[in-house]
Amino acid sequence: MYVLRARRKPGESPPPEDRCSQVAQSFLPQHSGQNRPPPSPSPTASPLLFISSKVTIFFYCSREESPYHIQGGKMFFWVLALLILCGFLWNYKRQLKIADITDKYIFITGCDTGFGNLAARTFDKKGFHVIAACLTESESIALKAETSERLHTVLLDVTDPENVKRTAQWVKNQVGEKGLWGLINNAGILGVLAPTDWLTVEDYREPIEVNLFGLISVTLNLLPLVKKARGRIINVSSIGGRLAFSGGGYTPSKYAVEGFNDSLRRDMKAFGVHVSCIEPGLFKTGLSDPIKATEKKLAIWKHLSPDIKQQYGEGYIEKSLDKLKGTNSFVNVDLSLVVECMDHALTSLFPKTHYAAGRDAKTFWIPLSHMPAVLQDFLLLKQKIELANPKAV
């Protein structure tokens, strides 16, 4: 065994021998000659004794304080202090807000109910000039009655290209040379959530038309106004854009929204336009009404072939509902969690690229989306109902 020493600078006097070296030397064989190399261990010597000697030296030396140990402690302290400082500065940067919002216009789709309705009322109170797009006239009138004179409503079907073009021209006349500071693409539908072999292409088409092509159509028509204001675009996606938890057109549409959002963000960076994506978890809204979802499933079940009904079993839908009731504790009821993400994306000097909204999104869905596929399948398939006779094909 050899004892390692630190290299000395030229002219530096050798340090006094420390206790660690003395202990090490006590375990080494003694030699009469200075230049004589240490003898090899005897074949008859006990390997256990040789190893235990090294272990004794290691543990004894590790307890001794040395200049190198002290320097390592100081280095750890400075690294820890630097990390704390970086965390403080990062948090402080996230809290910086834009100077004035009273002269800024924002356009929000899907304001009839849910996130969009709450967002329109919240940003109106904050002082924004809100243009709220609703699908139905009754909801438009109700929203206007609850807000200030600054808020304007407009009827918009995002799947109607001519309607979108007319609305974009009307918005251009409203905002003038200021441009449009914020565009919040919130309109969306759930469509049918059912096993893939129950569905037709038309079942996929409706949610994709609204959630994807409608969002793209609104964005492209209003994009010149957002570029003029060097503003913000906020696309409301879903945890369904990170994990496919059910069959149907909803999750493919949200996966596509994530892709469109990422490409748009990179294309708009040169123009000073920030693009953010919000990924809500499971929230209690009209979109996720279990009664409506069940009615859609039952309507599809009636038209299924006898073979598929035999494979799944007559009680499949009822069992699915019972399984769904066990997940009610994970459903978020506070819609303001999503609106807070919208607010930060609109008003922060340094908005995030992605926002996870809801406890379930942050602690389960988003982390699970980074896990291996085998783990994702294992956890998600545990929520599936066992089929009555899958071999009846």
Tab-separated table of C-alpha atoms in Angstrom:
chain	number	residue	atom	x	y	z
A	1	MET	CA	0.000	0.000	0.000
A	2	TYR	CA	1.268	3.510	-0.851
A	3	VAL	CA	0.463	6.762	0.962
A	4	LEU	CA	-0.510	9.629	-1.390
A	5	ARG	CA	0.723	13.125	-0.547
A	6	ALA	CA	-0.164	16.476	-2.109
A	7	ARG	CA	2.422	17.938	-4.519
A	8	ARG	CA	4.401	20.813	-3.002
A	9	LYS	CA	5.247	24.038	-4.784
A	10	PRO	CA	8.949	24.737	-5.543
A	11	GLY	CA	10.718	26.019	-2.418
A	12	GLU	CA	7.885	25.025	-0.099
A	13	SER	CA	8.972	23.234	3.057
A	14	PRO	CA	7.543	19.751	3.567
A	15	PRO	CA	4.591	19.640	5.951
A	16	PRO	CA	4.997	17.812	9.245
A	17	GLU	CA	3.934	14.221	9.072
A	18	ASP	CA	0.316	13.899	10.107
A	19	ARG	CA	-1.223	11.195	12.243
A	20	CYS	CA	-2.873	9.593	9.235
A	21	SER	CA	0.520	8.947	7.617
A	22	GLN	CA	1.910	7.610	10.891
A	23	VAL	CA	-0.937	5.130	11.145
A	24	ALA	CA	-0.413	4.065	7.554
A	25	GLN	CA	3.297	3.565	8.104
A	26	SER	CA	2.623	1.410	11.146
A	27	PHE	CA	0.812	-1.095	8.945
A	28	LEU	CA	3.569	-1.177	6.277
A	29	PRO	CA	6.463	-3.658	6.447
A	30	GLN	CA	9.753	-2.189	7.789
A	31	HIS	CA	12.780	-2.161	5.453
A	32	SER	CA	16.452	-1.710	6.221
A	33	GLY	CA	17.314	-0.124	2.872
A	34	GLN	CA	15.904	3.166	1.637
A	35	ASN	CA	15.744	2.232	-2.045
A	36	ARG	CA	14.449	-1.242	-1.498
A	37	PRO	CA	10.912	-1.729	-2.894
A	38	PRO	CA	8.263	-3.116	-0.564
A	39	PRO	CA	8.069	-6.908	-0.740
A	40	SER	CA	5.065	-8.611	-2.257
A	41	PRO	CA	2.635	-10.158	0.197
A	42	SER	CA	3.505	-13.714	1.107
A	43	PRO	CA	1.343	-16.351	-0.552
A	44	THR	CA	0.737	-17.782	2.877
A	45	ALA	CA	-0.292	-14.429	4.396
A	46	SER	CA	-3.932	-14.027	5.319
A	47	PRO	CA	-5.843	-11.944	2.687
A	48	LEU	CA	-8.342	-10.994	5.369
A	49	LEU	CA	-5.574	-9.446	7.504
A	50	PHE	CA	-4.267	-7.475	4.516
A	51	ILE	CA	-7.723	-6.097	3.649
A	52	SER	CA	-8.614	-5.298	7.263
A	53	SER	CA	-5.398	-3.286	7.583
A	54	LYS	CA	-6.415	-1.102	4.635
A	55	VAL	CA	-9.923	-0.656	6.025
A	56	THR	CA	-8.508	0.358	9.415
A	57	ILE	CA	-6.291	2.970	7.800
A	58	PHE	CA	-9.200	4.345	5.736
A	59	PHE	CA	-11.589	4.715	8.668
A	60	TYR	CA	-8.967	6.158	10.962
A	61	CYS	CA	-7.851	8.712	8.384
A	62	SER	CA	-11.403	9.669	7.481
A	63	ARG	CA	-11.933	10.798	11.075
A	64	GLU	CA	-8.897	13.067	11.003
A	65	GLU	CA	-9.456	16.669	9.937
A	66	SER	CA	-7.092	17.895	7.263
A	67	PRO	CA	-6.796	21.123	5.227
A	68	TYR	CA	-8.397	19.314	2.304
A	69	HIS	CA	-11.394	18.305	4.440
A	70	ILE	CA	-11.855	21.897	5.603
A	71	GLN	CA	-11.616	23.244	2.042
A	72	GLY	CA	-14.247	20.703	0.910
A	73	GLY	CA	-16.600	21.906	3.636
A	74	LYS	CA	-16.155	25.514	2.545
A	75	MET	CA	-16.790	24.578	-1.088
A	76	PHE	CA	-20.037	22.826	-0.136
A	77	PHE	CA	-21.156	25.905	1.799
A	78	TRP	CA	-20.537	28.233	-1.173
A	79	VAL	CA	-22.285	25.901	-3.620
A	80	LEU	CA	-25.308	25.711	-1.299
A	81	ALA	CA	-25.369	29.487	-0.917
A	82	LEU	CA	-25.187	29.910	-4.698
A	83	LEU	CA	-28.117	27.532	-5.226
A	84	ILE	CA	-30.224	29.398	-2.651
A	85	LEU	CA	-29.387	32.724	-4.325
A	86	CYS	CA	-30.302	31.363	-7.768
A	87	GLY	CA	-33.622	30.073	-6.416
A	88	PHE	CA	-34.387	33.458	-4.878
A	89	LEU	CA	-33.541	35.326	-8.088
A	90	TRP	CA	-35.589	32.852	-10.164
A	91	ASN	CA	-38.623	33.329	-7.928
A	92	TYR	CA	-38.158	37.111	-7.930
A	93	LYS	CA	-37.957	37.165	-11.725
A	94	ARG	CA	-41.255	35.263	-11.980
A	95	GLN	CA	-42.978	37.935	-9.877
A	96	LEU	CA	-42.065	40.891	-12.121
A	97	LYS	CA	-45.158	42.263	-13.881
A	98	ILE	CA	-45.835	44.480	-16.904
A	99	ALA	CA	-46.277	48.177	-16.087
A	100	ASP	CA	-49.780	49.003	-17.313
A	101	ILE	CA	-52.744	46.847	-18.287
A	102	THR	CA	-55.556	49.393	-18.569
A	103	ASP	CA	-54.772	50.122	-22.217
A	104	LYS	CA	-54.340	46.477	-23.274
A	105	TYR	CA	-56.862	44.325	-25.176
A	106	ILE	CA	-57.233	40.572	-24.769
A	107	PHE	CA	-59.390	38.136	-26.744
A	108	ILE	CA	-60.725	34.968	-25.072
A	109	THR	CA	-62.580	32.117	-26.794
A	110	GLY	CA	-65.016	29.741	-25.104
A	111	CYS	CA	-66.428	32.232	-22.583
A	112	ASP	CA	-69.878	30.653	-22.232
A	113	THR	CA	-68.909	28.640	-19.141
A	114	GLY	CA	-65.928	27.193	-17.295
A	115	PHE	CA	-62.416	28.587	-17.524
A	116	GLY	CA	-63.217	31.122	-20.237
A	117	ASN	CA	-66.173	32.628	-18.400
A	118	LEU	CA	-64.222	33.017	-15.169
A	119	ALA	CA	-61.219	34.410	-17.042
A	120	ALA	CA	-63.335	37.050	-18.798
A	121	ARG	CA	-64.836	38.245	-15.504
A	122	THR	CA	-61.468	38.158	-13.699
A	123	PHE	CA	-59.514	40.114	-16.304
A	124	ASP	CA	-62.331	42.629	-16.649
A	125	LYS	CA	-62.025	43.376	-12.925
A	126	LYS	CA	-58.261	43.749	-13.277
A	127	GLY	CA	-58.728	46.506	-15.869
A	128	PHE	CA	-58.082	44.778	-19.198
A	129	HIS	CA	-60.215	45.527	-22.242
A	130	VAL	CA	-61.703	42.061	-22.627
A	131	ILE	CA	-63.266	40.752	-25.831
A	132	ALA	CA	-65.104	37.580	-24.853
A	133	ALA	CA	-66.149	35.160	-27.596
A	134	CYS	CA	-69.225	33.041	-26.801
A	135	LEU	CA	-70.944	30.329	-28.803
A	136	THR	CA	-74.508	31.105	-27.658
A	137	GLU	CA	-76.293	34.441	-27.425
A	138	SER	CA	-77.862	33.658	-24.051
A	139	GLU	CA	-74.471	33.100	-22.391
A	140	SER	CA	-73.129	36.220	-24.104
A	141	ILE	CA	-75.919	38.356	-22.649
A	142	ALA	CA	-75.482	36.844	-19.184
A	143	LEU	CA	-71.728	37.541	-19.200
A	144	LYS	CA	-72.206	41.122	-20.355
A	145	ALA	CA	-74.682	41.717	-17.535
A	146	GLU	CA	-72.090	40.656	-14.913
A	147	THR	CA	-69.179	42.763	-16.166
A	148	SER	CA	-68.172	46.355	-16.795
A	149	GLU	CA	-68.581	48.464	-19.920
A	150	ARG	CA	-64.992	47.660	-20.895
A	151	LEU	CA	-65.910	44.062	-21.731
A	152	HIS	CA	-67.312	43.332	-25.183
A	153	THR	CA	-68.849	40.043	-26.252
A	154	VAL	CA	-68.967	38.525	-29.697
A	155	LEU	CA	-70.631	35.383	-31.037
A	156	LEU	CA	-68.057	33.012	-32.478
A	157	ASP	CA	-68.053	29.469	-33.817
A	158	VAL	CA	-64.374	28.608	-34.136
A	159	THR	CA	-65.162	25.879	-36.699
A	160	ASP	CA	-66.718	28.412	-39.121
A	161	PRO	CA	-63.908	30.029	-41.166
A	162	GLU	CA	-66.042	32.948	-42.371
A	163	ASN	CA	-67.221	33.664	-38.847
A	164	VAL	CA	-63.626	33.684	-37.637
A	165	LYS	CA	-62.538	36.087	-40.406
A	166	ARG	CA	-65.382	38.517	-39.691
A	167	THR	CA	-64.617	38.419	-35.987
A	168	ALA	CA	-60.921	39.083	-36.621
A	169	GLN	CA	-61.783	42.151	-38.711
A	170	TRP	CA	-64.140	43.390	-35.996
A	171	VAL	CA	-61.407	42.925	-33.361
A	172	LYS	CA	-58.964	44.847	-35.566
A	173	ASN	CA	-61.355	47.799	-35.662
A	174	GLN	CA	-61.739	47.664	-31.878
A	175	VAL	CA	-58.047	47.552	-30.918
A	176	GLY	CA	-56.789	50.000	-33.573
A	177	GLU	CA	-53.058	50.678	-33.647
A	178	LYS	CA	-52.502	49.262	-30.167
A	179	GLY	CA	-52.837	45.732	-31.439
A	180	LEU	CA	-53.983	42.748	-29.402
A	181	TRP	CA	-51.958	42.138	-26.251
A	182	GLY	CA	-53.397	38.730	-25.383
A	183	LEU	CA	-55.047	35.844	-27.221
A	184	ILE	CA	-56.376	33.048	-25.020
A	185	ASN	CA	-57.448	29.997	-27.026
A	186	ASN	CA	-59.737	28.333	-24.523
A	187	ALA	CA	-62.659	26.983	-26.597
A	188	GLY	CA	-62.836	23.205	-26.608
A	189	ILE	CA	-65.102	20.172	-26.336
A	190	LEU	CA	-64.613	16.712	-24.904
A	191	GLY	CA	-66.334	14.680	-27.594
A	192	VAL	CA	-66.938	10.986	-26.984
A	193	LEU	CA	-64.666	9.127	-24.571
A	194	ALA	CA	-65.003	5.431	-25.331
A	195	PRO	CA	-62.915	2.427	-26.376
A	196	THR	CA	-61.407	2.923	-29.831
A	197	ASP	CA	-63.200	-0.015	-31.438
A	198	TRP	CA	-66.559	1.537	-30.536
A	199	LEU	CA	-65.926	4.694	-32.551
A	200	THR	CA	-66.130	5.968	-36.102
A	201	VAL	CA	-64.101	8.630	-37.887
A	202	GLU	CA	-66.921	11.112	-37.265
A	203	ASP	CA	-66.549	10.617	-33.514
A	204	TYR	CA	-62.945	11.769	-33.872
A	205	ARG	CA	-63.679	14.585	-36.281
A	206	GLU	CA	-65.784	16.848	-34.027
A	207	PRO	CA	-63.296	17.392	-31.140
A	208	ILE	CA	-60.414	17.724	-33.582
A	209	GLU	CA	-62.303	20.366	-35.585
A	210	VAL	CA	-62.976	22.439	-32.454
A	211	ASN	CA	-59.927	21.824	-30.290
A	212	LEU	CA	-57.290	21.881	-33.034
A	213	PHE	CA	-58.426	23.424	-36.318
A	214	GLY	CA	-60.609	25.987	-34.547
A	215	LEU	CA	-57.662	27.018	-32.370
A	216	ILE	CA	-55.346	27.261	-35.379
A	217	SER	CA	-57.917	29.259	-37.382
A	218	VAL	CA	-58.403	31.841	-34.613
A	219	THR	CA	-54.657	32.114	-34.051
A	220	LEU	CA	-53.762	32.662	-37.710
A	221	ASN	CA	-56.453	35.324	-38.182
A	222	LEU	CA	-55.500	37.280	-35.062
A	223	LEU	CA	-51.746	36.726	-35.238
A	224	PRO	CA	-50.955	40.044	-37.052
A	225	LEU	CA	-52.653	41.978	-34.247
A	226	VAL	CA	-50.701	40.095	-31.564
A	227	LYS	CA	-47.421	40.684	-33.428
A	228	LYS	CA	-48.187	44.402	-33.622
A	229	ALA	CA	-48.558	44.573	-29.830
A	230	ARG	CA	-45.648	42.148	-29.219
A	231	GLY	CA	-48.127	40.397	-26.969
A	232	ARG	CA	-48.971	36.975	-25.622
A	233	ILE	CA	-50.681	33.837	-26.950
A	234	ILE	CA	-52.014	31.310	-24.447
A	235	ASN	CA	-53.218	27.921	-25.650
A	236	VAL	CA	-55.274	25.848	-23.219
A	237	SER	CA	-54.325	22.220	-23.751
A	238	SER	CA	-54.820	19.440	-21.198
A	239	ILE	CA	-53.099	16.608	-19.414
A	240	GLY	CA	-54.757	14.697	-22.264
A	241	GLY	CA	-52.075	16.271	-24.434
A	242	ARG	CA	-49.427	14.468	-22.390
A	243	LEU	CA	-51.104	11.102	-21.736
A	244	ALA	CA	-53.818	9.292	-23.665
A	245	PHE	CA	-56.129	8.242	-20.850
A	246	SER	CA	-59.077	7.255	-23.065
A	247	GLY	CA	-60.086	6.529	-26.622
A	248	GLY	CA	-61.735	9.244	-28.710
A	249	GLY	CA	-60.769	12.442	-30.494
A	250	TYR	CA	-60.044	14.517	-27.396
A	251	THR	CA	-56.527	13.286	-26.641
A	252	PRO	CA	-55.328	13.296	-30.293
A	253	SER	CA	-56.567	16.887	-30.612
A	254	LYS	CA	-54.699	17.947	-27.465
A	255	TYR	CA	-51.520	16.163	-28.512
A	256	ALA	CA	-51.702	18.152	-31.746
A	257	VAL	CA	-52.308	21.398	-29.826
A	258	GLU	CA	-49.079	20.766	-27.912
A	259	GLY	CA	-47.184	20.373	-31.179
A	260	PHE	CA	-48.739	23.495	-32.720
A	261	ASN	CA	-48.000	25.442	-29.546
A	262	ASP	CA	-44.313	24.479	-29.568
A	263	SER	CA	-43.755	25.361	-33.225
A	264	LEU	CA	-45.667	28.645	-32.840
A	265	ARG	CA	-43.609	29.570	-29.768
A	266	ARG	CA	-40.349	29.185	-31.645
A	267	ASP	CA	-41.608	30.992	-34.752
A	268	MET	CA	-42.894	33.982	-32.745
A	269	LYS	CA	-39.818	34.448	-30.559
A	270	ALA	CA	-38.154	36.726	-33.119
A	271	PHE	CA	-41.217	39.013	-33.038
A	272	GLY	CA	-41.198	39.382	-29.257
A	273	VAL	CA	-44.420	37.360	-28.889
A	274	HIS	CA	-44.519	34.959	-25.939
A	275	VAL	CA	-46.473	31.724	-26.428
A	276	SER	CA	-47.541	29.657	-23.408
A	277	CYS	CA	-49.415	26.401	-22.979
A	278	ILE	CA	-51.646	25.564	-20.012
A	279	GLU	CA	-52.202	21.908	-19.139
A	280	PRO	CA	-55.104	21.585	-16.689
A	281	GLY	CA	-55.759	18.362	-14.858
A	282	LEU	CA	-59.231	17.038	-14.129
A	283	PHE	CA	-61.593	19.903	-13.257
A	284	LYS	CA	-65.277	19.947	-12.454
A	285	THR	CA	-66.712	21.829	-15.442
A	286	GLY	CA	-69.466	21.351	-17.988
A	287	LEU	CA	-66.850	19.830	-20.262
A	288	SER	CA	-66.309	16.889	-17.913
A	289	ASP	CA	-69.925	16.296	-16.901
A	290	PRO	CA	-70.121	12.499	-16.216
A	291	ILE	CA	-73.844	12.379	-16.999
A	292	LYS	CA	-73.351	13.785	-20.499
A	293	ALA	CA	-70.367	11.503	-21.081
A	294	THR	CA	-72.438	8.471	-20.058
A	295	GLU	CA	-75.317	9.452	-22.317
A	296	LYS	CA	-72.938	9.623	-25.273
A	297	LYS	CA	-71.518	6.193	-24.443
A	298	LEU	CA	-74.986	4.664	-24.164
A	299	ALA	CA	-75.980	6.143	-27.528
A	300	ILE	CA	-72.935	4.511	-29.133
A	301	TRP	CA	-73.506	1.215	-27.314
A	302	LYS	CA	-76.938	0.828	-28.901
A	303	HIS	CA	-75.398	0.808	-32.375
A	304	LEU	CA	-72.495	-1.546	-31.657
A	305	SER	CA	-72.315	-4.947	-33.330
A	306	PRO	CA	-73.305	-8.042	-31.290
A	307	ASP	CA	-69.706	-9.263	-31.381
A	308	ILE	CA	-68.345	-6.142	-29.640
A	309	LYS	CA	-71.162	-6.198	-27.081
A	310	GLN	CA	-70.299	-9.810	-26.286
A	311	GLN	CA	-66.611	-8.948	-25.895
A	312	TYR	CA	-67.221	-6.074	-23.470
A	313	GLY	CA	-70.273	-7.413	-21.655
A	314	GLU	CA	-73.639	-5.822	-20.967
A	315	GLY	CA	-72.572	-4.262	-17.656
A	316	TYR	CA	-69.431	-2.602	-19.015
A	317	ILE	CA	-70.713	1.003	-18.906
A	318	GLU	CA	-72.164	0.620	-15.394
A	319	LYS	CA	-68.875	-0.823	-14.138
A	320	SER	CA	-67.005	2.070	-15.780
A	321	LEU	CA	-69.186	4.559	-13.917
A	322	ASP	CA	-68.512	2.828	-10.599
A	323	LYS	CA	-64.782	2.939	-11.318
A	324	LEU	CA	-65.038	6.618	-12.226
A	325	LYS	CA	-66.690	7.487	-8.908
A	326	GLY	CA	-63.538	6.395	-7.119
A	327	THR	CA	-61.552	9.128	-8.864
A	328	ASN	CA	-63.798	12.015	-7.755
A	329	SER	CA	-61.360	12.917	-4.984
A	330	PHE	CA	-58.774	13.810	-7.643
A	331	VAL	CA	-61.091	16.238	-9.467
A	332	ASN	CA	-60.257	19.917	-8.907
A	333	VAL	CA	-63.174	22.231	-8.154
A	334	ASP	CA	-61.303	25.548	-7.998
A	335	LEU	CA	-61.297	26.889	-11.558
A	336	SER	CA	-59.217	29.892	-10.514
A	337	LEU	CA	-56.129	27.651	-10.574
A	338	VAL	CA	-56.267	27.737	-14.370
A	339	VAL	CA	-57.120	31.452	-14.504
A	340	GLU	CA	-54.090	32.205	-12.303
A	341	CYS	CA	-51.899	30.508	-14.908
A	342	MET	CA	-53.520	32.653	-17.611
A	343	ASP	CA	-52.906	35.755	-15.506
A	344	HIS	CA	-49.215	34.990	-15.057
A	345	ALA	CA	-48.785	34.246	-18.757
A	346	LEU	CA	-50.452	37.575	-19.615
A	347	THR	CA	-48.851	39.900	-17.077
A	348	SER	CA	-45.452	38.457	-16.118
A	349	LEU	CA	-42.331	39.926	-17.689
A	350	PHE	CA	-41.006	36.367	-17.868
A	351	PRO	CA	-43.951	34.046	-18.608
A	352	LYS	CA	-43.461	30.297	-18.518
A	353	THR	CA	-43.688	28.154	-21.617
A	354	HIS	CA	-45.851	25.521	-19.877
A	355	TYR	CA	-48.194	25.698	-16.898
A	356	ALA	CA	-49.557	22.663	-15.052
A	357	ALA	CA	-52.854	23.513	-13.342
A	358	GLY	CA	-54.379	21.358	-10.638
A	359	ARG	CA	-52.973	19.131	-7.933
A	360	ASP	CA	-53.459	15.958	-9.973
A	361	ALA	CA	-51.643	17.435	-12.975
A	362	LYS	CA	-48.611	18.434	-10.912
A	363	THR	CA	-48.314	15.325	-8.755
A	364	PHE	CA	-49.499	12.541	-11.054
A	365	TRP	CA	-50.229	13.217	-14.734
A	366	ILE	CA	-47.243	15.375	-15.704
A	367	PRO	CA	-44.674	13.274	-13.771
A	368	LEU	CA	-46.193	10.093	-15.213
A	369	SER	CA	-45.852	11.498	-18.739
A	370	HIS	CA	-42.052	11.427	-18.284
A	371	MET	CA	-42.022	7.806	-17.110
A	372	PRO	CA	-41.356	4.735	-19.278
A	373	ALA	CA	-44.311	3.513	-21.323
A	374	VAL	CA	-44.446	0.224	-19.408
A	375	LEU	CA	-45.104	2.113	-16.162
A	376	GLN	CA	-47.668	4.388	-17.809
A	377	ASP	CA	-49.542	1.382	-19.191
A	378	PHE	CA	-49.465	-0.416	-15.853
A	379	LEU	CA	-50.977	2.485	-13.896
A	380	LEU	CA	-53.543	3.515	-16.503
A	381	LEU	CA	-54.689	-0.020	-17.264
A	382	LYS	CA	-55.482	-0.501	-13.574
A	383	GLN	CA	-58.390	1.899	-14.132
A	384	LYS	CA	-59.779	-0.157	-16.996
A	385	ILE	CA	-62.671	-2.579	-16.629
A	386	GLU	CA	-61.978	-6.248	-17.248
A	387	LEU	CA	-63.729	-7.398	-20.413
A	388	ALA	CA	-66.373	-10.112	-20.265
A	389	ASN	CA	-65.042	-12.188	-23.184
A	390	PRO	CA	-62.169	-10.606	-25.132
A	391	LYS	CA	-61.577	-13.859	-27.077
A	392	ALA	CA	-65.001	-13.728	-28.706
A	393	VAL	CA	-63.718	-12.365	-32.000
